[in-house]
Amino acid sequence: MGDFSAEIAKIAEISGDEYIETLWRNYKFPNTNIELNSNISVYESGFIIQLIADYIKHSNDTTIRVFEIGLAYGTSTISAMSALAKHTNQVIYDSVDIEQTKYWKDIGMKHIAEYLKLNKNITHSLVQKSSTIVMPAVKSKYDIIIVDGSHATDMVLQDLRNGDRMLKAGGLMILDDVIHPGVRGAMIIINKEWGVDIGRKYEIVKIVDGGTVRGSKMYAKRDKRSFNDPKTMYCLRKKHVRGGASD
C-alpha cells in the first residue's frame, strides 16, 4: 500500500478521533477487525469531516439532521459522525441502503452500532428501500445530504432532485464518485438546472484553512488530490434565494 504515514498523521489531526485514526492506520474497522471495502478514501474522509465541522461551527441549530444514500461498510457514515459527535448537542442521522442486509450482510450497521457506543448524542436509523421510493415521502428538512448510492445517471438525478427538496437553504449536499461516467452525466445536467457554475441555486464549496469558501467551476482542472479537495467528491451549498425559493 506504500507509505501513508503523512496521510494518517493528517487525518488524526483533522478528526481528533482515535477511532478514525486507527481505522485508517490499520485499514480495518476497530473492534471488528474487518478490512475496509467499497469505501471512500482517506482524503474524502478528511474532506467530509472538515465540511461538517465548518457547517456546524456556523449553525445556530441545536439539532443537526443528516440524510445519507448508501451505507455499505459505514466508512463515510462514521467519518461524518466523527465531526457531528464533537460539534453538536443532538444529531438525527438517517440512512437509506437497499442492499445493507442482502449484499453487505449488515456489516455497516454493526460498525455504526460500535461507534455509537462512544457517541450517545447521535440517533441513527436505516431504511432498506430504494432512495427513489423513500425520499419523495420524506417531510423533514435536512442540514446535510450525502449522495453515494446508485451511479446510474437517471438514479443519481432522482437522488439529487429529491435531495434538493429535502435540503435546507444553506445546507450541504456532498456527492461521491463524481468522476464516474454515470455520476458525471447527472452532474452535467444538474449544473444546467441549478446554475452551479454561476452560483445561482447552488455553489461548489471547497476547504481553505479548515473553512469553506466558494470553489471553482464544476469539472474544472483540479490540483493533486488532498484533504481539502479529494478530486472524486464535490460539496454543493444551497443558496439562500430571495423570496424563500430555496427553503
GROMACS .gro file of C-alpha atoms in nm, residues 17-104:
model
   88
   17ASP     CA    1  -1.070   1.095   1.683
   18GLU     CA    2  -0.874   0.788   1.786
   19TYR     CA    3  -1.127   0.559   1.616
   20ILE     CA    4  -1.081   0.736   1.280
   21GLU     CA    5  -0.703   0.736   1.314
   22THR     CA    6  -0.699   0.363   1.397
   23LEU     CA    7  -0.937   0.281   1.112
   24TRP     CA    8  -0.710   0.441   0.852
   25ARG     CA    9  -0.383   0.335   1.014
   26ASN     CA   10  -0.481  -0.033   1.007
   27TYR     CA   11  -0.720  -0.010   0.711
   28LYS     CA   12  -0.957  -0.208   0.931
   29PHE     CA   13  -1.253  -0.121   1.149
   30PRO     CA   14  -1.162  -0.112   1.518
   31ASN     CA   15  -1.333  -0.377   1.731
   32THR     CA   16  -1.443  -0.595   1.436
   33ASN     CA   17  -1.102  -0.611   1.262
   34ILE     CA   18  -1.283  -0.618   0.925
   35GLU     CA   19  -1.091  -0.465   0.636
   36LEU     CA   20  -1.237  -0.164   0.459
   37ASN     CA   21  -1.439  -0.245   0.148
   38SER     CA   22  -1.608  -0.027  -0.116
   39ASN     CA   23  -1.502   0.268   0.095
   40ILE     CA   24  -1.431   0.635   0.049
   41SER     CA   25  -1.064   0.736   0.052
   42VAL     CA   26  -0.879   0.882   0.349
   43TYR     CA   27  -0.883   1.216   0.163
   44GLU     CA   28  -1.261   1.201   0.125
   45SER     CA   29  -1.295   1.108   0.492
   46GLY     CA   30  -1.099   1.417   0.593
   47PHE     CA   31  -1.293   1.631   0.346
   48ILE     CA   32  -1.628   1.522   0.493
   49ILE     CA   33  -1.509   1.581   0.849
   50GLN     CA   34  -1.391   1.935   0.768
   51LEU     CA   35  -1.708   2.023   0.574
   52ILE     CA   36  -1.937   1.915   0.854
   53ALA     CA   37  -1.726   2.069   1.129
   54ASP     CA   38  -1.733   2.404   0.949
   55TYR     CA   39  -2.107   2.380   0.882
   56ILE     CA   40  -2.184   2.316   1.248
   57LYS     CA   41  -1.949   2.595   1.355
   58HIS     CA   42  -2.171   2.843   1.170
   59SER     CA   43  -2.507   2.685   1.257
   60ASN     CA   44  -2.732   2.808   1.536
   61ASP     CA   45  -2.935   2.487   1.543
   62THR     CA   46  -2.903   2.257   1.845
   63THR     CA   47  -3.015   1.959   1.634
   64ILE     CA   48  -2.845   1.867   1.307
   65ARG     CA   49  -3.018   1.633   1.062
   66VAL     CA   50  -2.824   1.426   0.807
   67PHE     CA   51  -2.959   1.204   0.528
   68GLU     CA   52  -2.723   0.959   0.356
   69ILE     CA   53  -2.785   0.750   0.046
   70GLY     CA   54  -2.564   0.441   0.051
   71LEU     CA   55  -2.417   0.285   0.365
   72ALA     CA   56  -2.209  -0.022   0.266
   73TYR     CA   57  -1.948  -0.081   0.543
   74GLY     CA   58  -2.013   0.258   0.701
   75THR     CA   59  -1.685   0.440   0.633
   76SER     CA   60  -1.840   0.767   0.516
   77THR     CA   61  -2.111   0.747   0.782
   78ILE     CA   62  -1.860   0.713   1.063
   79SER     CA   63  -1.645   0.990   0.915
   80ALA     CA   64  -1.947   1.222   0.919
   81MET     CA   65  -2.044   1.110   1.269
   82SER     CA   66  -1.693   1.184   1.393
   83ALA     CA   67  -1.744   1.553   1.316
   84LEU     CA   68  -2.107   1.555   1.429
   85ALA     CA   69  -2.030   1.398   1.767
   86LYS     CA   70  -1.785   1.672   1.861
   87HIS     CA   71  -1.977   1.977   1.749
   88THR     CA   72  -2.348   1.944   1.828
   89ASN     CA   73  -2.591   1.860   2.106
   90GLN     CA   74  -2.814   1.625   1.908
   91VAL     CA   75  -2.783   1.455   1.571
   92ILE     CA   76  -3.053   1.277   1.371
   93TYR     CA   77  -2.878   1.063   1.109
   94ASP     CA   78  -3.099   0.879   0.857
   95SER     CA   79  -2.956   0.631   0.607
   96VAL     CA   80  -3.111   0.450   0.313
   97ASP     CA   81  -2.943   0.142   0.165
   98ILE     CA   82  -3.150  -0.121  -0.012
   99GLU     CA   83  -2.859  -0.369  -0.003
  100GLN     CA   84  -2.738  -0.340   0.359
  101THR     CA   85  -2.861  -0.683   0.465
  102LYS     CA   86  -2.876  -0.866   0.133
  103TYR     CA   87  -2.536  -0.763  -0.004
  104TRP     CA   88  -2.342  -0.602   0.281
   0.00000   0.00000   0.00000
